[in-house]
PDB file of C-alpha atoms in Angstrom:
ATOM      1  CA  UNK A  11      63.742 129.546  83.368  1.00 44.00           C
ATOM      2  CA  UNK A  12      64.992 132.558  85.544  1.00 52.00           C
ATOM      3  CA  UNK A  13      68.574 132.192  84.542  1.00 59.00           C
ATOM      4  CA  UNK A  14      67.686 132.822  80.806  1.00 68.00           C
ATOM      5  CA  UNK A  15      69.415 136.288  79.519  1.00 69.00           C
ATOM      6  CA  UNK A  16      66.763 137.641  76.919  1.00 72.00           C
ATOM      7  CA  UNK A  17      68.812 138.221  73.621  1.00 72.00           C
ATOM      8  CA  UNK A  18      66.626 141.278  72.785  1.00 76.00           C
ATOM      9  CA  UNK A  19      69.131 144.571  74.364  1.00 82.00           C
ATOM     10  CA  UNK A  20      72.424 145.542  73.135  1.00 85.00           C
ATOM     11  CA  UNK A  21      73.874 145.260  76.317  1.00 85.00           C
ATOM     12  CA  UNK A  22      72.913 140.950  76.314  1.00 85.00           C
ATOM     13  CA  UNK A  23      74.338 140.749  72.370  1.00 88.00           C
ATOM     14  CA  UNK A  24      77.693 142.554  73.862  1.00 92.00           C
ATOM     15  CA  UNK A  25      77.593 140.381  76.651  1.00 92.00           C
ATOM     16  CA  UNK A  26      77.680 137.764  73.899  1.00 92.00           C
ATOM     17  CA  UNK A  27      79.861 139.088  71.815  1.00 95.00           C
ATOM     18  CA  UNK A  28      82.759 139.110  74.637  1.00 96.00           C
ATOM     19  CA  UNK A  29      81.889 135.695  75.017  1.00 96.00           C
ATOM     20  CA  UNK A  30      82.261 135.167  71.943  1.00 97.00           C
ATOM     21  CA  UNK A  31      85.505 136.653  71.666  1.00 96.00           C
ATOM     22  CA  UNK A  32      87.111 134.820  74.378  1.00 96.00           C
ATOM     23  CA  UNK A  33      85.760 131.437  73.151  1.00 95.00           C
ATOM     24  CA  UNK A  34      88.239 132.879  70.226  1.00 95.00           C
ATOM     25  CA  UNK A  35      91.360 134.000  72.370  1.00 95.00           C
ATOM     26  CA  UNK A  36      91.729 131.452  74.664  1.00 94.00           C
ATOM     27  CA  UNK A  37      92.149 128.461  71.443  1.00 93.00           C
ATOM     28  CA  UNK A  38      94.424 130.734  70.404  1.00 91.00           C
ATOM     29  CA  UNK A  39      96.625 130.742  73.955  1.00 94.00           C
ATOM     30  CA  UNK A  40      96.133 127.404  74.328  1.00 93.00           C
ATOM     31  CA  UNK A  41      97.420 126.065  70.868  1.00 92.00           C
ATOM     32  CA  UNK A  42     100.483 128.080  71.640  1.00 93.00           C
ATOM     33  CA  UNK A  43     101.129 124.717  73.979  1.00 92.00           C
ATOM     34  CA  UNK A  44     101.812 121.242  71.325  1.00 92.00           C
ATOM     35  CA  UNK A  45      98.717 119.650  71.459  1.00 90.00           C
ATOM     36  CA  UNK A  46      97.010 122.308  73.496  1.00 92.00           C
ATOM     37  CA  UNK A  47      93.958 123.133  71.825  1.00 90.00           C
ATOM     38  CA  UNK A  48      93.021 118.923  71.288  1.00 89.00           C
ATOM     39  CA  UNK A  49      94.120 118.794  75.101  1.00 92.00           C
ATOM     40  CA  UNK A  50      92.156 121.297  76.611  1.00 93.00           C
ATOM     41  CA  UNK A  51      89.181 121.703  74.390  1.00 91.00           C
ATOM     42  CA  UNK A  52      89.082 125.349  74.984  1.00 92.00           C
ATOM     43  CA  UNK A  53      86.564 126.451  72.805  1.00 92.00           C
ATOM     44  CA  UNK A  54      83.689 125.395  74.824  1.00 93.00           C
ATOM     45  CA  UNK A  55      84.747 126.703  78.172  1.00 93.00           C
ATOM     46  CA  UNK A  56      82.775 130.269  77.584  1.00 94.00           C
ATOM     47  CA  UNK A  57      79.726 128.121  75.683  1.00 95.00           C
ATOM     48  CA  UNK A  58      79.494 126.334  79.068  1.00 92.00           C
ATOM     49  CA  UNK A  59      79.559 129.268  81.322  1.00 92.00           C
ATOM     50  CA  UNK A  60      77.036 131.223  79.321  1.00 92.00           C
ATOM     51  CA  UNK A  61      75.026 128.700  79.627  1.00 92.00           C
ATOM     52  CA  UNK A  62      74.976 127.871  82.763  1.00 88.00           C
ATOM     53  CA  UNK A  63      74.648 131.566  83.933  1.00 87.00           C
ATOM     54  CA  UNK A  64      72.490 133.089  80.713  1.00 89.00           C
ATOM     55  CA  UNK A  65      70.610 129.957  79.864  1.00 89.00           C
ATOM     56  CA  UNK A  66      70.611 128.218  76.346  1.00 91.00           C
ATOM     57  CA  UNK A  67      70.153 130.574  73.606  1.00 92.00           C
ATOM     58  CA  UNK A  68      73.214 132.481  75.018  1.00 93.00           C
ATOM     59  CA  UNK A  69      74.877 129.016  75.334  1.00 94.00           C
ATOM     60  CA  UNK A  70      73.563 128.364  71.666  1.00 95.00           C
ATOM     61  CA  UNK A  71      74.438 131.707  69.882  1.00 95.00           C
ATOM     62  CA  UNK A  72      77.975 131.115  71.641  1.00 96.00           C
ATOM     63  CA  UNK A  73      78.070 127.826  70.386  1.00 96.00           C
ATOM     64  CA  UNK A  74      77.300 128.167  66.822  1.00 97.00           C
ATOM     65  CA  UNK A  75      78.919 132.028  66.224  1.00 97.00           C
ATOM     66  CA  UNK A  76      82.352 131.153  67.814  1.00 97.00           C
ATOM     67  CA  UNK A  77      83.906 128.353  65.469  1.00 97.00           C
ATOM     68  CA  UNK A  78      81.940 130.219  62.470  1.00 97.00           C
ATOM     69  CA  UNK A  79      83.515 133.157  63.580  1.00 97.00           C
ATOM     70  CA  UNK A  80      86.913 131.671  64.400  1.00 96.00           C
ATOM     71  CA  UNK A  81      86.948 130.146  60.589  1.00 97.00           C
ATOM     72  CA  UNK A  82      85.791 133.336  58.969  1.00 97.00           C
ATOM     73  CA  UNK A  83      88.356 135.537  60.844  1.00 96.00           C
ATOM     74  CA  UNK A  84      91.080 133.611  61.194  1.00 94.00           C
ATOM     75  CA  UNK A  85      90.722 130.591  59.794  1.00 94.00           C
ATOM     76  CA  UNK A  86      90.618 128.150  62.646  1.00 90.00           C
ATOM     77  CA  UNK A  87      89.096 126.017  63.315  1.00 93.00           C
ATOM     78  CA  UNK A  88      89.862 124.054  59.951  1.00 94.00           C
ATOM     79  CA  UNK A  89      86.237 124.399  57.859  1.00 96.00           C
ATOM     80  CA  UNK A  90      86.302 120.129  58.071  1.00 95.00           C
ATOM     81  CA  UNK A  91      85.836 121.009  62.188  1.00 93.00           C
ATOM     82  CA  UNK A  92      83.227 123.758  62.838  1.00 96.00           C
ATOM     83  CA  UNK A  93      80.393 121.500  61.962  1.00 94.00           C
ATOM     84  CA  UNK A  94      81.760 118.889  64.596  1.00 91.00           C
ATOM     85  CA  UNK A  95      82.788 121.899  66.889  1.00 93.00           C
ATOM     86  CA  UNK A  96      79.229 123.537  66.479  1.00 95.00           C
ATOM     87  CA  UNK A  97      77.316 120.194  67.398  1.00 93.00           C
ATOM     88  CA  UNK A  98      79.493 119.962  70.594  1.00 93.00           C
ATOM     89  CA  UNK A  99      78.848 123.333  71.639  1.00 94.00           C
ATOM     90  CA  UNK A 100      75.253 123.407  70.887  1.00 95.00           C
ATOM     91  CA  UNK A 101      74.554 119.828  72.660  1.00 94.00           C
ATOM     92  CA  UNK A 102      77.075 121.266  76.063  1.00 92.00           C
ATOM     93  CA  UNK A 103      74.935 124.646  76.265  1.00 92.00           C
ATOM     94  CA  UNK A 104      71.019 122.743  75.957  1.00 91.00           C
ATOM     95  CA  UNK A 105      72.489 120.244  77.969  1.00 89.00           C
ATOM     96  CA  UNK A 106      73.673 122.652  80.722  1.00 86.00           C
ATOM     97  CA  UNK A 107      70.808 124.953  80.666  1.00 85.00           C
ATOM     98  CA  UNK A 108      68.284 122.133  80.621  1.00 86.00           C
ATOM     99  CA  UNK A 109      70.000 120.427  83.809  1.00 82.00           C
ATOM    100  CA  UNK A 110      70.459 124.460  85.309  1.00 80.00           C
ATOM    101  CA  UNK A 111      65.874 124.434  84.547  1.00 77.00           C
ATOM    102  CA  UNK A 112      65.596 121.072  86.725  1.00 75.00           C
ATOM    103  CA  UNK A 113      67.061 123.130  89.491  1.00 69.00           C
ATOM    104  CA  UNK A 114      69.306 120.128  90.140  1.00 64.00           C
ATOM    105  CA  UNK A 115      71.572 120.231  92.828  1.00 66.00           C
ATOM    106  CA  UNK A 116      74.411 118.083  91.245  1.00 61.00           C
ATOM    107  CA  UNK A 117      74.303 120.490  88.646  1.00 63.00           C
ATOM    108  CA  UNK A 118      75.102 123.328  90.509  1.00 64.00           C
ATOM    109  CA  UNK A 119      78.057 121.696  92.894  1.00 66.00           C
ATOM    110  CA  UNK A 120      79.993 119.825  90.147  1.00 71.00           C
ATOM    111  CA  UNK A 121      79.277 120.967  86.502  1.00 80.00           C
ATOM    112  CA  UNK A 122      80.985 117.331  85.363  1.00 81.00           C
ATOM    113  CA  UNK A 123      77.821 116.490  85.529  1.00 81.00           C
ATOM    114  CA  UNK A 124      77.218 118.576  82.451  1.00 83.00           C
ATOM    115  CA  UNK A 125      80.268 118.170  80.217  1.00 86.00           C
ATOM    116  CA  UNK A 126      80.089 114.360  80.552  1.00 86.00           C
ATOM    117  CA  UNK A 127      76.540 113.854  79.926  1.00 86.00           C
ATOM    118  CA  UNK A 128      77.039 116.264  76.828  1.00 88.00           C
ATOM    119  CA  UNK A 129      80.051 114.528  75.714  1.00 88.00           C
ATOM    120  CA  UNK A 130      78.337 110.796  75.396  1.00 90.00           C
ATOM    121  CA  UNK A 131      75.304 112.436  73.826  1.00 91.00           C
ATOM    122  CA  UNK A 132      77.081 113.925  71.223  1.00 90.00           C
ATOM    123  CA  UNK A 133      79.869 110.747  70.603  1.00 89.00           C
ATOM    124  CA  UNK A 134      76.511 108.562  70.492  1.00 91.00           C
ATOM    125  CA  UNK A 135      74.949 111.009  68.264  1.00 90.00           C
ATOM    126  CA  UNK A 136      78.610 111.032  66.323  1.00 89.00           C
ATOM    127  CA  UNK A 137      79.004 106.926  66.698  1.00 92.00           C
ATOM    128  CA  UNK A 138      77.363 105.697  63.476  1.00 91.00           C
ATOM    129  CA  UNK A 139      78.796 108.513  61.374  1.00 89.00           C
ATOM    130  CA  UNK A 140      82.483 108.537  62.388  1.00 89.00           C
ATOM    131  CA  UNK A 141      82.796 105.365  63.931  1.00 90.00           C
ATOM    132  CA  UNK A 142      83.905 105.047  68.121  1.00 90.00           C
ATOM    133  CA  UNK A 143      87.240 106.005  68.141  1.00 89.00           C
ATOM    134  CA  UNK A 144      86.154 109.468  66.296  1.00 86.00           C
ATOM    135  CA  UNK A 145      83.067 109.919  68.379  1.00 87.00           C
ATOM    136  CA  UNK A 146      84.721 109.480  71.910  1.00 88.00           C
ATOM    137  CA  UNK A 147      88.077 110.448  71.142  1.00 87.00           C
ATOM    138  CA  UNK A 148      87.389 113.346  73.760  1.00 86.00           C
ATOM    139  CA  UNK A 149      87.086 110.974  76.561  1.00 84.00           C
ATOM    140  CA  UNK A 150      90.922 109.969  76.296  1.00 85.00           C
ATOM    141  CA  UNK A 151      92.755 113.335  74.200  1.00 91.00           C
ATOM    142  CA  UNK A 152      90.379 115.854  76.413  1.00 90.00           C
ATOM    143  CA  UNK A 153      90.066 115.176  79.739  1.00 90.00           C
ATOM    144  CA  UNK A 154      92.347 118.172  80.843  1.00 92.00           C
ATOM    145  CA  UNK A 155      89.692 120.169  78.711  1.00 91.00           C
ATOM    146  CA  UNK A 156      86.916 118.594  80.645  1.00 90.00           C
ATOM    147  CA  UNK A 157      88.270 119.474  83.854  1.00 90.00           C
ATOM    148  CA  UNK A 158      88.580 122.794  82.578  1.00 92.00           C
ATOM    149  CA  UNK A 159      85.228 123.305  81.861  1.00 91.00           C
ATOM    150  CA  UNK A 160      84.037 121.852  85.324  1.00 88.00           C
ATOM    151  CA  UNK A 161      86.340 124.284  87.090  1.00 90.00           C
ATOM    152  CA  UNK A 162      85.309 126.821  84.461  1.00 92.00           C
ATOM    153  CA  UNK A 163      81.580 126.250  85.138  1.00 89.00           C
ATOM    154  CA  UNK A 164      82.024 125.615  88.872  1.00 87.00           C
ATOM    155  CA  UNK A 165      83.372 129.256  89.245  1.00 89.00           C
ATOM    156  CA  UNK A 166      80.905 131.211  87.131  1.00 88.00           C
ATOM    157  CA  UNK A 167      78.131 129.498  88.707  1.00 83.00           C
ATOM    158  CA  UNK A 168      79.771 130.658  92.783  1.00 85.00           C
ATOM    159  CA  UNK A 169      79.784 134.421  90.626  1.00 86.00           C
ATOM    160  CA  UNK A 170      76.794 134.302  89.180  1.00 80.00           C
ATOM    161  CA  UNK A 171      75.457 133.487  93.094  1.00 72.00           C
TER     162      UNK A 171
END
């Protein structure tokens, strides 16, 4: 995969780290609006651009260290959520990466693609433990979020190029 950032240099663990830290700041800006942060699912915006751009171990180590991180600094997300939150991210940035691998062009012009396929993976994955209104609750509460991350994805991928 030729997009893959090798996590092995300072330099691609402070690229990850920024990440990281803006996967943190923008929940917090967004949660400043009622119903923000549920809205606009903003903690996977970052997990979806690094892994479009880096590939997915950066996608992964964004996905799993930012709610972790989030919790143990400032206690959100609520401990219940980062296992939830952790599954999303990690399923978004394989996801992403593995479509970015095919080459595919739909992948590449609309990144929908990508948080739509990820987000019916992980409700089906989510259905028999939570039940459907749990497991797709994204589809009607997080739409602005998902159109977020398309527009988020579609303009790291035209600065990446």
């Amino acid at each position: 995969m030729n997009n893959q950032l090798q996590l092995t240099t300072a330099s691609s663990y402070l690229k990850a780290a920024l990440f990281i830290g803006a996967n943190i700041a923008l929940p917090h800006l967004f949660h400043l609006v009622p119903g923000g942060g549920v809205m606009f699912l903003p903690i996977y915006v970052f997990t979806l651009c690094g892994a479009l751009c880096y590939g997915w171990r950066f996608g992964l180590l964004t996905a799993v260290m930012t709610p972790l991180a989030g919790y143990l600094l400032f206690d959100a997300p609520a401990l219940v959520m980062v296992p939830d939150m952790m599954l999303k991210g990690a399923v978004l940035s394989v996801v992403a990466a593995w479509l970015m691998d095919k080459n595919t062009r739909a992948i590449k012009i609309n990144p929908l693609l990508t948080v739509v396929a990820s987000w019916l993976l992980v409700g089906l994955m989510e259905w028999p433990f939570v039940g459907a209104a749990f497991a797709f609750q994204d589809f009607v509460t997080g739409l602005p979020g998902m159109m977020l991350m398309t527009l988020a994805g579609m303009i790291a991928l035209k600065l990446k190029s």
